[in-house]
Short mmCIF file of C-alpha atoms in Angstrom, two decimals:
data_model
loop_
_atom_site.label_atom_id
_atom_site.label_comp_id
_atom_site.label_asym_id
_atom_site.label_seq_id
_atom_site.Cartn_x
_atom_site.Cartn_y
_atom_site.Cartn_z
CA UNK A 1 100.34 12.39 32.38
CA UNK A 2 99.76 8.86 31.22
CA UNK A 3 96.03 8.96 30.55
CA UNK A 4 94.13 12.22 30.09
CA UNK A 5 90.41 11.61 30.28
CA UNK A 6 88.52 14.37 28.47
CA UNK A 7 85.11 14.52 30.10
CA UNK A 8 82.05 16.74 30.34
CA UNK A 9 80.78 15.81 33.80
CA UNK A 10 81.84 14.77 37.29
CA UNK A 11 80.34 11.28 37.11
CA UNK A 12 82.33 10.37 33.99
CA UNK A 13 85.46 11.88 35.54
CA UNK A 14 85.07 9.62 38.57
CA UNK A 15 84.60 6.54 36.38
CA UNK A 16 87.63 7.52 34.32
CA UNK A 17 89.80 7.77 37.43
CA UNK A 18 88.66 4.32 38.55
CA UNK A 19 89.69 3.09 35.08
CA UNK A 20 93.17 4.59 35.51
CA UNK A 21 93.06 8.19 34.30
CA UNK A 22 95.91 10.24 35.73
CA UNK A 23 94.48 13.57 34.52
CA UNK A 24 90.86 14.62 34.11
CA UNK A 25 90.26 17.42 31.66
CA UNK A 26 86.91 19.17 31.76
CA UNK A 27 86.13 19.64 28.10
CA UNK A 28 82.86 21.47 27.88
CA UNK A 29 81.85 24.20 25.47
CA UNK A 30 79.95 26.99 27.17
CA UNK A 31 80.29 30.16 29.13
CA UNK A 32 82.70 30.46 32.01
CA UNK A 33 79.76 30.24 34.43
CA UNK A 34 78.53 27.03 32.79
CA UNK A 35 81.99 25.48 32.89
CA UNK A 36 82.44 26.44 36.55
CA UNK A 37 79.03 24.97 37.42
CA UNK A 38 79.90 21.71 35.68
CA UNK A 39 83.40 21.64 37.21
CA UNK A 40 82.42 21.85 40.85
CA UNK A 41 83.68 18.73 42.60
CA UNK A 42 86.49 17.94 40.14
CA UNK A 43 89.13 19.41 42.48
CA UNK A 44 88.20 16.80 45.10
CA UNK A 45 88.72 13.79 42.83
CA UNK A 46 92.34 13.35 43.89
CA UNK A 47 93.98 13.52 40.46
CA UNK A 48 95.36 16.26 38.25
CA UNK A 49 92.59 18.50 36.95
CA UNK A 50 92.75 20.59 33.77
CA UNK A 51 90.10 22.86 32.24
CA UNK A 52 89.79 23.12 28.50
CA UNK A 53 89.94 26.55 26.78
CA UNK A 54 88.96 28.77 29.74
CA UNK A 55 91.58 30.32 32.03
CA UNK A 56 88.96 32.09 34.16
CA UNK A 57 87.10 28.83 34.82
CA UNK A 58 90.37 27.03 35.61
CA UNK A 59 91.29 29.69 38.15
CA UNK A 60 87.86 29.79 39.74
CA UNK A 61 87.76 25.99 40.05
CA UNK A 62 91.27 25.75 41.51
CA UNK A 63 92.39 23.56 38.60
CA UNK A 64 95.98 22.45 38.20
CA UNK A 65 96.04 23.63 34.63
CA UNK A 66 94.37 24.82 31.48
CA UNK A 67 94.58 23.39 27.98
CA UNK A 68 94.45 25.97 25.19
CA UNK A 69 94.19 25.60 21.45
CA UNK A 70 96.40 27.51 19.05
CA UNK A 71 93.97 30.43 18.79
CA UNK A 72 92.86 30.53 22.44
CA UNK A 73 93.90 33.51 24.51
CA UNK A 74 95.15 33.46 28.07
CA UNK A 75 98.47 31.59 27.99
CA UNK A 76 100.41 34.46 29.57
CA UNK A 77 97.82 34.89 32.31
CA UNK A 78 97.73 31.15 32.96
CA UNK A 79 101.51 31.09 33.38
CA UNK A 80 101.47 34.18 35.59
CA UNK A 81 98.89 32.51 37.85
CA UNK A 82 100.88 29.27 38.09
CA UNK A 83 98.64 27.04 36.00
CA UNK A 84 100.05 24.09 34.10
CA UNK A 85 99.73 25.06 30.43
CA UNK A 86 98.81 22.57 27.77
CA UNK A 87 98.62 23.49 24.10
CA UNK A 88 97.12 21.72 21.12
CA UNK A 89 99.19 21.05 18.01
CA UNK A 90 97.91 19.57 14.78
CA UNK A 91 101.12 19.95 12.78
CA UNK A 92 104.85 19.61 13.26
CA UNK A 93 105.26 23.37 12.82
CA UNK A 94 102.73 24.15 15.55
CA UNK A 95 104.34 21.63 17.89
CA UNK A 96 107.89 22.92 17.62
CA UNK A 97 106.73 26.54 17.97
CA UNK A 98 104.54 25.93 21.02
CA UNK A 99 105.35 27.37 24.41
CA UNK A 100 103.70 24.97 26.84
CA UNK A 101 104.25 22.54 29.69
CA UNK A 102 102.80 19.74 27.57
CA UNK A 103 101.39 19.31 24.08
CA UNK A 104 98.20 17.58 22.99
CA UNK A 105 99.12 16.37 19.50
CA UNK A 106 96.66 15.03 16.99
CA UNK A 107 94.47 13.77 15.68
CA UNK A 108 96.60 10.68 15.36
CA UNK A 109 93.73 8.75 13.79
CA UNK A 110 90.31 9.77 12.50
CA UNK A 111 87.97 10.55 15.36
CA UNK A 112 84.28 11.39 15.61
CA UNK A 113 85.00 14.07 18.23
CA UNK A 114 86.75 16.23 15.61
CA UNK A 115 84.94 15.61 12.31
CA UNK A 116 86.30 18.85 10.83
CA UNK A 117 89.89 18.20 11.89
CA UNK A 118 92.79 18.08 9.49
CA UNK A 119 93.88 14.74 8.14
CA UNK A 120 95.13 12.38 10.85
CA UNK A 121 98.84 12.72 11.61
CA UNK A 122 99.59 9.03 12.07
CA UNK A 123 102.31 7.47 14.17
CA UNK A 124 105.20 8.64 11.98
CA UNK A 125 104.37 12.31 12.46
CA UNK A 126 103.74 11.72 16.17
CA UNK A 127 107.20 10.18 16.52
CA UNK A 128 108.80 13.06 14.62
CA UNK A 129 107.13 15.60 16.93
CA UNK A 130 108.07 13.68 20.07
CA UNK A 131 111.72 13.68 19.00
CA UNK A 132 111.68 17.41 18.18
CA UNK A 133 110.18 18.88 21.36
CA UNK A 134 111.40 18.84 24.95
CA UNK A 135 107.96 18.89 26.62
CA UNK A 136 105.76 15.84 27.16
CA UNK A 137 103.52 14.96 24.22
CA UNK A 138 100.04 13.60 24.77
CA UNK A 139 98.61 11.84 21.70
CA UNK A 140 94.94 12.48 20.96
CA UNK A 141 92.47 11.48 18.31
CA UNK A 142 91.04 8.02 17.81
CA UNK A 143 92.95 6.58 20.77
CA UNK A 144 91.66 3.41 22.45
CA UNK A 145 93.07 0.36 24.23
CA UNK A 146 94.07 -1.25 20.94
CA UNK A 147 96.36 1.59 19.82
CA UNK A 148 97.33 3.53 22.96
CA UNK A 149 100.54 1.52 23.35
CA UNK A 150 101.54 2.37 19.78
CA UNK A 151 101.42 6.07 20.70
CA UNK A 152 103.69 5.48 23.69
CA UNK A 153 106.13 3.45 21.60
CA UNK A 154 106.19 6.37 19.12
CA UNK A 155 107.46 8.57 21.96
CA UNK A 156 104.32 10.06 23.52
CA UNK A 157 104.32 10.51 27.30
CA UNK A 158 100.63 9.67 27.41
CA UNK A 159 97.34 9.60 25.58
CA UNK A 160 94.13 11.60 25.74
CA UNK A 161 90.85 9.75 25.39
CA UNK A 162 87.22 10.70 25.16
CA UNK A 163 85.20 7.65 24.09
CA UNK A 164 87.66 5.32 25.86
CA UNK A 165 87.94 7.46 29.01
CA UNK A 166 86.38 4.78 31.23
CA UNK A 167 88.13 1.79 29.64
CA UNK A 168 90.80 0.37 32.00
CA UNK A 169 92.42 -1.26 28.99
CA UNK A 170 93.79 2.13 27.92
CA UNK A 171 95.81 2.52 31.13
CA UNK A 172 96.98 -1.10 30.89
CA UNK A 173 98.17 -0.55 27.31
CA UNK A 174 99.98 2.67 28.25
CA UNK A 175 101.66 1.11 31.29
CA UNK A 176 102.73 -1.95 29.28
CA UNK A 177 104.26 0.23 26.57
CA UNK A 178 106.04 2.43 29.12
CA UNK A 179 107.55 -0.65 30.79
CA UNK A 180 108.87 -1.69 27.39
CA UNK A 181 110.79 1.56 26.83
#
């Protein structure tokens, strides 16, 4: 779970894996049919594969897991079908109340992918959450090679990246910080 690459297409997913992504997450808004069409081929990439927000698409694509936001339905069905369950948390309260296999926590910093998001949490809140929960925490929001290691040092198990998904420097920063633990 070191580097989650949040991608919209197979080509970017492949480039992200070459750059060191350990998880590819298909993050595409659309109907289940559109997500399934875009997700064909992901299963064959040889790394963990997660679908964002759509349990039906995750099941149809043979994904390893599904990542659901706080208001998304389907967690019970995902668990019953054996999918890895990720949940988003934007506050300490959401994080400690979450029932998940891993948490995507953020935004840590301001990010253009979530212009309407709450104020960034920062590293202090990330560290507090990491200490309070027993599941792996994946930091998200404004993460790049320059700050990924800071997230790991704050206690995160990994980072999620969108703009930096194909930057090998992210994986290098994460691995360096993990070696320093």
